Short mmCIF file of C-alpha atoms in Angstrom, two decimals:
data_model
loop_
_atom_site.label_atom_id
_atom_site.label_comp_id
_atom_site.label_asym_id
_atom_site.label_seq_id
_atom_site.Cartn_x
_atom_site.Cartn_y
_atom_site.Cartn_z
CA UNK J 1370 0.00 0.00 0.00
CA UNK J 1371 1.13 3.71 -0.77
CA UNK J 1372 0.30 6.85 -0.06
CA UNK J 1373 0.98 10.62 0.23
CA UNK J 1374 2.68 11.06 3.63
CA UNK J 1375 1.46 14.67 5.22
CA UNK J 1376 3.00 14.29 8.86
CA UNK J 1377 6.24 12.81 7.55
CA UNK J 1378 8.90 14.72 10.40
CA UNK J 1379 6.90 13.20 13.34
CA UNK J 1380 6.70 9.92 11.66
CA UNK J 1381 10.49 9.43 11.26
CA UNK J 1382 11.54 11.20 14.29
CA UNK J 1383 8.86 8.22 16.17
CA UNK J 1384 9.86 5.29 14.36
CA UNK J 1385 13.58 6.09 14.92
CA UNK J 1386 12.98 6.84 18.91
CA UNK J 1387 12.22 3.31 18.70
CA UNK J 1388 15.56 1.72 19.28
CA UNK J 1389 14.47 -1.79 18.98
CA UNK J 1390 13.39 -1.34 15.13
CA UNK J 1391 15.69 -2.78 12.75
CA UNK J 1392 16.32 0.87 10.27
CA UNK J 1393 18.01 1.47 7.28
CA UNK J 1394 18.84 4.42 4.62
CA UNK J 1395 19.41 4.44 1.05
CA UNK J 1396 19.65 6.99 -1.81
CA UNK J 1397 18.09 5.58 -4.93
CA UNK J 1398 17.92 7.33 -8.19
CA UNK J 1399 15.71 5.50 -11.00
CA UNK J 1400 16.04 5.86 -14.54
CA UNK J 1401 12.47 4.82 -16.77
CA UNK J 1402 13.31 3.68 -20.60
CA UNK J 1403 10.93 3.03 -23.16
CA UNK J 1404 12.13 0.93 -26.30
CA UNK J 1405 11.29 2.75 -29.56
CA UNK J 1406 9.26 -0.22 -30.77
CA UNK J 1407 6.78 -0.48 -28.02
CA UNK J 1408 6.22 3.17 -25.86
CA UNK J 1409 4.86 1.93 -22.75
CA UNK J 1410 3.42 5.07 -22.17
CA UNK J 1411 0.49 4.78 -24.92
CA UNK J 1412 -1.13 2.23 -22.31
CA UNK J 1413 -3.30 4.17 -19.34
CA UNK J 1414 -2.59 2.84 -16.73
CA UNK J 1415 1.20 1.65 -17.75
CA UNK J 1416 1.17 -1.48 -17.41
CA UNK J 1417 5.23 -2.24 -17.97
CA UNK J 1418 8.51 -0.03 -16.33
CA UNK J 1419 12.00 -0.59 -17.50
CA UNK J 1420 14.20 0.76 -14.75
CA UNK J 1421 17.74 0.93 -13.78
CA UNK J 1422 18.36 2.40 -10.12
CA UNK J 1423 21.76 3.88 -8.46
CA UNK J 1424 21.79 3.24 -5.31
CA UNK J 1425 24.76 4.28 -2.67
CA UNK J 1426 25.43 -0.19 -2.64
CA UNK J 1427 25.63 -0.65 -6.48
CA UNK J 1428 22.72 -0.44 -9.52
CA UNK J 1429 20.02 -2.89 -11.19
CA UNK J 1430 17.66 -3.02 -13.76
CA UNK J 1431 14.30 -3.93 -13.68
CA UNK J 1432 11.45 -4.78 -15.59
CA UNK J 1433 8.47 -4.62 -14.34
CA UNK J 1434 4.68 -6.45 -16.59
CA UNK J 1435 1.38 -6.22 -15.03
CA UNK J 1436 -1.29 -8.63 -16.82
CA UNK J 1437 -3.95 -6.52 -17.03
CA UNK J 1438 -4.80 -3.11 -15.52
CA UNK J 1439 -7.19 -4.48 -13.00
CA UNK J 1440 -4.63 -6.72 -11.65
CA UNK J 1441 -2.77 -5.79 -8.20
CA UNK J 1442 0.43 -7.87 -8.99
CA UNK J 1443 2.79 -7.69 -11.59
CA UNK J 1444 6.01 -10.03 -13.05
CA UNK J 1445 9.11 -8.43 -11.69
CA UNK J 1446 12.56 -9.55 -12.63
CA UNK J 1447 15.54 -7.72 -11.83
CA UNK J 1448 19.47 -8.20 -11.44
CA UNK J 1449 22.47 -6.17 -10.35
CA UNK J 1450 24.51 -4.37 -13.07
CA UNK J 1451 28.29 -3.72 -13.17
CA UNK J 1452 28.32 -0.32 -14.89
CA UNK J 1453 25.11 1.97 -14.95
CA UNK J 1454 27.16 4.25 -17.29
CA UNK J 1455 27.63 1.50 -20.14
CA UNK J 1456 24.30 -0.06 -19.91
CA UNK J 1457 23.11 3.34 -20.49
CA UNK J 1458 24.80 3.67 -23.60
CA UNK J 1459 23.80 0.07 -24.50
CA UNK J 1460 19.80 1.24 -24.43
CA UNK J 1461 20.32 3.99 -25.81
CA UNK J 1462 22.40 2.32 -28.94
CA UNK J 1463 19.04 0.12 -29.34
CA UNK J 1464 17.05 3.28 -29.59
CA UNK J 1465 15.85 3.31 -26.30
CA UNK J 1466 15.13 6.80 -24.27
CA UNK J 1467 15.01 7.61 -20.85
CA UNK J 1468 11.51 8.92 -20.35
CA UNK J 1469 11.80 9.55 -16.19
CA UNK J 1470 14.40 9.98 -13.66
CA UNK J 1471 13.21 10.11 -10.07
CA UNK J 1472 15.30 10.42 -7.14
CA UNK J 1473 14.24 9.44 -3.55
CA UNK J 1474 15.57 9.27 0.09
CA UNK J 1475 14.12 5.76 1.35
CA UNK J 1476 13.93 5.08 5.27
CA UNK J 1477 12.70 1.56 6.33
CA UNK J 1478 11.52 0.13 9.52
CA UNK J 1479 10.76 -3.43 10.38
CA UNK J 1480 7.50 -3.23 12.71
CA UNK J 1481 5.68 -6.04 13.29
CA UNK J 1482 4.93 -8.06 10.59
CA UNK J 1483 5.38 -5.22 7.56
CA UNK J 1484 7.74 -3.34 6.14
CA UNK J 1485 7.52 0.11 6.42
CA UNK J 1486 9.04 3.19 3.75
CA UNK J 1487 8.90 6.56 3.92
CA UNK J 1488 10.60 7.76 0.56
CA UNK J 1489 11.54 11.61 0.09
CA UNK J 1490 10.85 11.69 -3.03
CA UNK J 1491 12.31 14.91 -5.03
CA UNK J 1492 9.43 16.87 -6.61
CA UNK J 1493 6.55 14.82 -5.39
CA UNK J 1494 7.16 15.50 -1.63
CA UNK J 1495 7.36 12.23 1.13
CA UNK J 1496 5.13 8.98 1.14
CA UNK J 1497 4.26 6.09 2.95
CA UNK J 1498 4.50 2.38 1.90
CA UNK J 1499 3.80 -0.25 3.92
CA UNK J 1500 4.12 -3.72 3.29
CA UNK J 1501 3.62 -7.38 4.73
CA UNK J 1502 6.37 -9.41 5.30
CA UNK J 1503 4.44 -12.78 6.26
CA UNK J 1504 2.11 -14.66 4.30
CA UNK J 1505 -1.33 -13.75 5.39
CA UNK J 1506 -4.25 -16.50 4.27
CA UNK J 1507 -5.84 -13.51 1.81
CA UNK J 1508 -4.82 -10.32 0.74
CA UNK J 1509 -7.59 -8.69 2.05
CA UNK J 1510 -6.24 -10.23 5.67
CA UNK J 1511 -2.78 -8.84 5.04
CA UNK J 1512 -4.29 -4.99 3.92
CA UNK J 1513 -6.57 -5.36 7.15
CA UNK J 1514 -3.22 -5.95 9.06
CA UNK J 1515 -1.21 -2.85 6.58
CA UNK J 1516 -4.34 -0.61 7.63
CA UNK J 1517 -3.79 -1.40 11.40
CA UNK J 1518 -0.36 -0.79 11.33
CA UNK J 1519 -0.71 2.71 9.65
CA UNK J 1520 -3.47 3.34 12.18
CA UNK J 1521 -0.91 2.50 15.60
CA UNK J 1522 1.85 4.65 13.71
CA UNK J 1523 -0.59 7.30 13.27
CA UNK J 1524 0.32 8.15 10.13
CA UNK J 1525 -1.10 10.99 8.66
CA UNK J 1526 -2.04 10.09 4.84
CA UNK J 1527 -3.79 11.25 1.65
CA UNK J 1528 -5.62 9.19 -0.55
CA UNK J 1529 -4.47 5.68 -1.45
CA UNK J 1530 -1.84 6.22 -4.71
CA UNK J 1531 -1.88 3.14 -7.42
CA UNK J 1532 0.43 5.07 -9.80
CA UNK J 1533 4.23 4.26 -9.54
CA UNK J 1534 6.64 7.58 -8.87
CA UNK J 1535 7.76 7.60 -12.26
CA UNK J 1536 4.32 8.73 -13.39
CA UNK J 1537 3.64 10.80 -10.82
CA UNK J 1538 6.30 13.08 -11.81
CA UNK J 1539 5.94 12.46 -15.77
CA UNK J 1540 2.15 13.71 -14.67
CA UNK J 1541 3.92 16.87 -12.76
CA UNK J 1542 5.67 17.43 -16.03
CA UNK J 1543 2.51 17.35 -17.79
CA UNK J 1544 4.33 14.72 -20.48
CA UNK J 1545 0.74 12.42 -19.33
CA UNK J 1546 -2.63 13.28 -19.05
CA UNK J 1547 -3.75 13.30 -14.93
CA UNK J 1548 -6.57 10.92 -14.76
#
């Protein structure tokens, strides 16, 4: 689950006053390509992401398929790259272009049984995912349990958002129509 964080500052400062919460930081800065024989772009909602992240511990790339727009899982592979530099100019050599770069702060918390993120994300301002980390018999069970969680944080939020960051700020930039 995601969403628009509005009381962010508190948030962090009370998650990291509790010591016995396993933390961790991490710059990551995501670059979107779209091949030049299929724009993934002329699909509302976008249903595929070709990403390659920096991170301060190395870079990947990722691909990212949902099914079907009405589906709330997707195929995800990824691996580790060597060189973010020359695997740039390899998608770009097979007319690929970088359609979205997005660059976020990501703090996680263990708390229970989910995973909680609060990502900084630059021109979209700070959000909120939250995710299970056990195997609940439904998914309705497990976003019960996500919704409980948010609710004992007290996490101040805005309206649930189903759009990756990547659009979000390709919607900022006006390059897609807000829907």
């Amino acid at each position: 689950l995601k969403f628009p964080l509005l009381n962010s500052e508190r948030l962090i400062k009370k998650l990291n006053s509790n010591q016995s919460l396993k933390r961790s930081e991490e710059y990551q800065k995501d670059s979107y390509f779209v091949p030049a024989h299929r724009d993934f772009l002329k699909q509302e909602p976008v249903l595929e992401w070709l990403r390659i992240r920096q991170t301060n511990n190395g870079s990947s790339m990722n691909y990212k398929r949902w099914p079907s727009d009405n589906e709330s899982w997707c195929d995800e592979f990824e691996t580790g790259i060597e060189s973010f530099k020359t695997l740039e100019k390899i998608l770009k050599s097979l007319d690929f272009r970088k359609i979205a770069v997005v660059e976020k702060t990501r703090y996680t918390w263990f708390y229970g049984n989910a995973k909680v993120s609060i990502d900084n994300v630059r021109e979209l301002g700070y959000f909120i995912e939250i995710e299970a980390e056990k195997n609940f018999k439904s998914v309705d069970e497990a976003k019960t349990y996500l919704h409980s969680v948010l609710k004992e944080l007290n996490a101040d939020v805005g309206p649930q958002s189903f759009k990756g960051y990547p659009y979000l700020v390709l919607e900022k930039k006006r390059l897609v129509s807000k829907k």
